[in-house]
Amino acid sequence: MLLKFQLSLDQMSIVADEGARLANLCSTRMGRAQQMCKERADAIMTIDSFLRNTSEMEKKIRDLSKQVDKLSRFCNQAEQAMTYLDALCHIVRDGGRNGLVTRAKSFSSNNHQHGSKPCSRSQHVNSSH
C-alpha cells in the first residue's frame, strides 16, 4: 500500500509540474494578449480624440483657405500691375503714339497669346535718346 501511495505522489508531482508549466505558458500568452489589447485601445482612443477635434481642424482649414484667397488676390493684382507697367514701357518706347488704356488693354489680351517679352531697362535707355 505504501508503494501505491508513493506512485500516486509521483504522478501528482508530474501532473503538478505539467500544470505549473501550462500555467506559465498561459500567463505569457495572456500578457501578450493584454499588451495587444492595450495597444489597440490606445490607437482607438487616439482616433477618437482626433475625430472629436474636427472643429479645430476645420478652423485651421478655413484659416488656410483665407490665406490662399489673399495670396491669390495679391498675385492677380501683381500680374495686373506688371501688365500695365509693361504697357507703359511700350508707350514710352513708341514715343507716346498710343494711349495708355488702349495699349494696356490690347497688350494684356495679346501678351498671353503671343508671348511678348516685357520691356527691359535697356529699351528705356535706348528709346529716350
PDB file of C-alpha atoms in Angstrom:
ATOM      1  CA  MET A   1       0.000   0.000   0.000  1.00  0.00           C
ATOM      2  CA  LEU A   2       2.918   2.330   0.688  1.00  0.00           C
ATOM      3  CA  LEU A   3       4.133   1.694  -2.844  1.00  0.00           C
ATOM      4  CA  LYS A   4       0.717   2.624  -4.195  1.00  0.00           C
ATOM      5  CA  PHE A   5       0.793   5.933  -2.269  1.00  0.00           C
ATOM      6  CA  GLN A   6       4.347   6.589  -3.475  1.00  0.00           C
ATOM      7  CA  LEU A   7       3.261   6.007  -7.083  1.00  0.00           C
ATOM      8  CA  SER A   8       0.274   8.325  -6.603  1.00  0.00           C
ATOM      9  CA  LEU A   9       2.550  11.013  -5.117  1.00  0.00           C
ATOM     10  CA  ASP A  10       4.935  10.718  -8.077  1.00  0.00           C
ATOM     11  CA  GLN A  11       2.043  11.035 -10.518  1.00  0.00           C
ATOM     12  CA  MET A  12       0.695  14.031  -8.595  1.00  0.00           C
ATOM     13  CA  SER A  13       4.150  15.647  -8.758  1.00  0.00           C
ATOM     14  CA  ILE A  14       4.376  15.082 -12.534  1.00  0.00           C
ATOM     15  CA  VAL A  15       0.848  16.452 -13.061  1.00  0.00           C
ATOM     16  CA  ALA A  16       1.641  19.433 -10.794  1.00  0.00           C
ATOM     17  CA  ASP A  17       4.838  20.193 -12.757  1.00  0.00           C
ATOM     18  CA  GLU A  18       2.909  19.979 -16.046  1.00  0.00           C
ATOM     19  CA  GLY A  19       0.179  22.192 -14.557  1.00  0.00           C
ATOM     20  CA  ALA A  20       2.785  24.769 -13.493  1.00  0.00           C
ATOM     21  CA  ARG A  21       4.366  24.707 -16.969  1.00  0.00           C
ATOM     22  CA  LEU A  22       0.979  25.165 -18.662  1.00  0.00           C
ATOM     23  CA  ALA A  23       0.041  27.934 -16.199  1.00  0.00           C
ATOM     24  CA  ASN A  24       3.307  29.737 -17.019  1.00  0.00           C
ATOM     25  CA  LEU A  25       2.660  29.364 -20.768  1.00  0.00           C
ATOM     26  CA  CYS A  26      -0.901  30.639 -20.318  1.00  0.00           C
ATOM     27  CA  SER A  27       0.359  33.599 -18.291  1.00  0.00           C
ATOM     28  CA  THR A  28       2.831  34.529 -21.037  1.00  0.00           C
ATOM     29  CA  ARG A  29       0.158  34.331 -23.714  1.00  0.00           C
ATOM     30  CA  MET A  30      -2.298  36.326 -21.619  1.00  0.00           C
ATOM     31  CA  GLY A  31       0.375  39.004 -21.108  1.00  0.00           C
ATOM     32  CA  ARG A  32       0.855  39.243 -24.874  1.00  0.00           C
ATOM     33  CA  ALA A  33      -2.913  39.415 -25.422  1.00  0.00           C
ATOM     34  CA  GLN A  34      -3.194  42.150 -22.786  1.00  0.00           C
ATOM     35  CA  GLN A  35      -0.393  44.159 -24.437  1.00  0.00           C
ATOM     36  CA  MET A  36      -2.026  43.811 -27.862  1.00  0.00           C
ATOM     37  CA  CYS A  37      -5.399  44.902 -26.446  1.00  0.00           C
ATOM     38  CA  LYS A  38      -3.769  47.897 -24.750  1.00  0.00           C
ATOM     39  CA  GLU A  39      -2.058  48.984 -27.981  1.00  0.00           C
ATOM     40  CA  ARG A  40      -5.294  48.687 -29.943  1.00  0.00           C
ATOM     41  CA  ALA A  41      -7.234  50.550 -27.257  1.00  0.00           C
ATOM     42  CA  ASP A  42      -4.638  53.346 -27.342  1.00  0.00           C
ATOM     43  CA  ALA A  43      -4.986  53.548 -31.135  1.00  0.00           C
ATOM     44  CA  ILE A  44      -8.772  53.725 -30.849  1.00  0.00           C
ATOM     45  CA  MET A  45      -8.515  56.441 -28.191  1.00  0.00           C
ATOM     46  CA  THR A  46      -6.176  58.429 -30.452  1.00  0.00           C
ATOM     47  CA  ILE A  47      -8.618  58.123 -33.353  1.00  0.00           C
ATOM     48  CA  ASP A  48     -11.496  59.108 -31.059  1.00  0.00           C
ATOM     49  CA  SER A  49      -9.590  62.151 -29.845  1.00  0.00           C
ATOM     50  CA  PHE A  50      -8.790  63.158 -33.421  1.00  0.00           C
ATOM     51  CA  LEU A  51     -12.391  62.774 -34.545  1.00  0.00           C
ATOM     52  CA  ARG A  52     -13.664  64.793 -31.583  1.00  0.00           C
ATOM     53  CA  ASN A  53     -11.352  67.692 -32.540  1.00  0.00           C
ATOM     54  CA  THR A  54     -12.632  68.099 -36.102  1.00  0.00           C
ATOM     55  CA  SER A  55     -13.802  71.626 -35.296  1.00  0.00           C
ATOM     56  CA  GLU A  56     -10.200  72.577 -34.585  1.00  0.00           C
ATOM     57  CA  MET A  57      -9.075  71.011 -37.862  1.00  0.00           C
ATOM     58  CA  GLU A  58     -11.918  72.745 -39.709  1.00  0.00           C
ATOM     59  CA  LYS A  59     -10.842  76.090 -38.237  1.00  0.00           C
ATOM     60  CA  LYS A  60      -7.266  75.529 -39.427  1.00  0.00           C
ATOM     61  CA  ILE A  61      -8.507  74.638 -42.911  1.00  0.00           C
ATOM     62  CA  ARG A  62     -10.653  77.786 -43.039  1.00  0.00           C
ATOM     63  CA  ASP A  63      -7.691  79.923 -41.965  1.00  0.00           C
ATOM     64  CA  LEU A  64      -5.529  78.359 -44.661  1.00  0.00           C
ATOM     65  CA  SER A  65      -8.273  78.935 -47.223  1.00  0.00           C
ATOM     66  CA  LYS A  66      -8.430  82.624 -46.282  1.00  0.00           C
ATOM     67  CA  GLN A  67      -4.658  82.915 -46.627  1.00  0.00           C
ATOM     68  CA  VAL A  68      -4.768  81.251 -50.054  1.00  0.00           C
ATOM     69  CA  ASP A  69      -7.514  83.663 -51.151  1.00  0.00           C
ATOM     70  CA  LYS A  70      -5.434  86.646 -50.018  1.00  0.00           C
ATOM     71  CA  LEU A  71      -2.388  85.303 -51.831  1.00  0.00           C
ATOM     72  CA  SER A  72      -4.438  84.731 -54.971  1.00  0.00           C
ATOM     73  CA  ARG A  73      -5.743  88.311 -54.896  1.00  0.00           C
ATOM     74  CA  PHE A  74      -2.225  89.612 -54.363  1.00  0.00           C
ATOM     75  CA  CYS A  75      -0.932  87.573 -57.308  1.00  0.00           C
ATOM     76  CA  ASN A  76      -3.734  88.842 -59.548  1.00  0.00           C
ATOM     77  CA  GLN A  77      -3.005  92.438 -58.531  1.00  0.00           C
ATOM     78  CA  ALA A  78       0.707  91.940 -59.120  1.00  0.00           C
ATOM     79  CA  GLU A  79       0.041  90.432 -62.557  1.00  0.00           C
ATOM     80  CA  GLN A  80      -2.240  93.323 -63.467  1.00  0.00           C
ATOM     81  CA  ALA A  81       0.343  95.854 -62.275  1.00  0.00           C
ATOM     82  CA  MET A  82       3.057  94.142 -64.323  1.00  0.00           C
ATOM     83  CA  THR A  83       0.802  94.201 -67.395  1.00  0.00           C
ATOM     84  CA  TYR A  84       0.183  97.933 -67.025  1.00  0.00           C
ATOM     85  CA  LEU A  85       3.858  98.629 -66.370  1.00  0.00           C
ATOM     86  CA  ASP A  86       4.829  96.662 -69.456  1.00  0.00           C
ATOM     87  CA  ALA A  87       2.223  98.561 -71.486  1.00  0.00           C
ATOM     88  CA  LEU A  88       3.616 101.822 -70.134  1.00  0.00           C
ATOM     89  CA  CYS A  89       7.089 100.693 -71.148  1.00  0.00           C
ATOM     90  CA  HIS A  90       5.871 100.083 -74.703  1.00  0.00           C
ATOM     91  CA  ILE A  91       4.198 103.512 -74.769  1.00  0.00           C
ATOM     92  CA  VAL A  92       7.437 105.159 -73.690  1.00  0.00           C
ATOM     93  CA  ARG A  93       9.331 103.148 -76.304  1.00  0.00           C
ATOM     94  CA  ASP A  94       6.814 104.105 -79.036  1.00  0.00           C
ATOM     95  CA  GLY A  95       7.084 107.753 -78.104  1.00  0.00           C
ATOM     96  CA  GLY A  96       3.558 108.039 -76.716  1.00  0.00           C
ATOM     97  CA  ARG A  97       1.808 107.398 -80.040  1.00  0.00           C
ATOM     98  CA  ASN A  98      -0.808 105.089 -78.499  1.00  0.00           C
ATOM     99  CA  GLY A  99      -2.981 105.818 -75.484  1.00  0.00           C
ATOM    100  CA  LEU A 100      -2.202 104.099 -72.179  1.00  0.00           C
ATOM    101  CA  VAL A 101      -5.600 102.483 -71.722  1.00  0.00           C
ATOM    102  CA  THR A 102      -5.840 101.270 -75.326  1.00  0.00           C
ATOM    103  CA  ARG A 103      -2.300  99.939 -75.264  1.00  0.00           C
ATOM    104  CA  ALA A 104      -2.725  98.304 -71.842  1.00  0.00           C
ATOM    105  CA  LYS A 105      -5.925  96.531 -72.881  1.00  0.00           C
ATOM    106  CA  SER A 106      -4.534  95.317 -76.177  1.00  0.00           C
ATOM    107  CA  PHE A 107      -1.277  94.316 -74.551  1.00  0.00           C
ATOM    108  CA  SER A 108      -2.929  92.341 -71.776  1.00  0.00           C
ATOM    109  CA  SER A 109      -5.011  90.411 -74.305  1.00  0.00           C
ATOM    110  CA  ASN A 110      -2.078  89.845 -76.679  1.00  0.00           C
ATOM    111  CA  ASN A 111       0.559  89.252 -74.027  1.00  0.00           C
ATOM    112  CA  HIS A 112      -0.559  85.738 -73.220  1.00  0.00           C
ATOM    113  CA  GLN A 113      -1.342  84.832 -76.841  1.00  0.00           C
ATOM    114  CA  HIS A 114       1.899  85.948 -78.469  1.00  0.00           C
ATOM    115  CA  GLY A 115       4.261  85.551 -75.549  1.00  0.00           C
ATOM    116  CA  SER A 116       5.673  89.056 -75.938  1.00  0.00           C
ATOM    117  CA  LYS A 117       8.636  89.845 -73.766  1.00  0.00           C
ATOM    118  CA  PRO A 118       8.447  92.556 -71.136  1.00  0.00           C
ATOM    119  CA  CYS A 119      10.211  95.808 -71.771  1.00  0.00           C
ATOM    120  CA  SER A 120      13.696  95.863 -70.313  1.00  0.00           C
ATOM    121  CA  ARG A 121      15.577  98.756 -68.743  1.00  0.00           C
ATOM    122  CA  SER A 122      17.944  98.908 -71.738  1.00  0.00           C
ATOM    123  CA  GLN A 123      14.986  99.599 -74.027  1.00  0.00           C
ATOM    124  CA  HIS A 124      14.044 102.538 -71.786  1.00  0.00           C
ATOM    125  CA  VAL A 125      17.526 103.982 -72.054  1.00  0.00           C
ATOM    126  CA  ASN A 126      17.752 103.450 -75.827  1.00  0.00           C
ATOM    127  CA  SER A 127      14.297 104.841 -76.593  1.00  0.00           C
ATOM    128  CA  SER A 128      14.905 108.059 -74.658  1.00  0.00           C
ATOM    129  CA  HIS A 129      17.937 109.030 -76.793  1.00  0.00           C
TER     130      HIS A 129
END
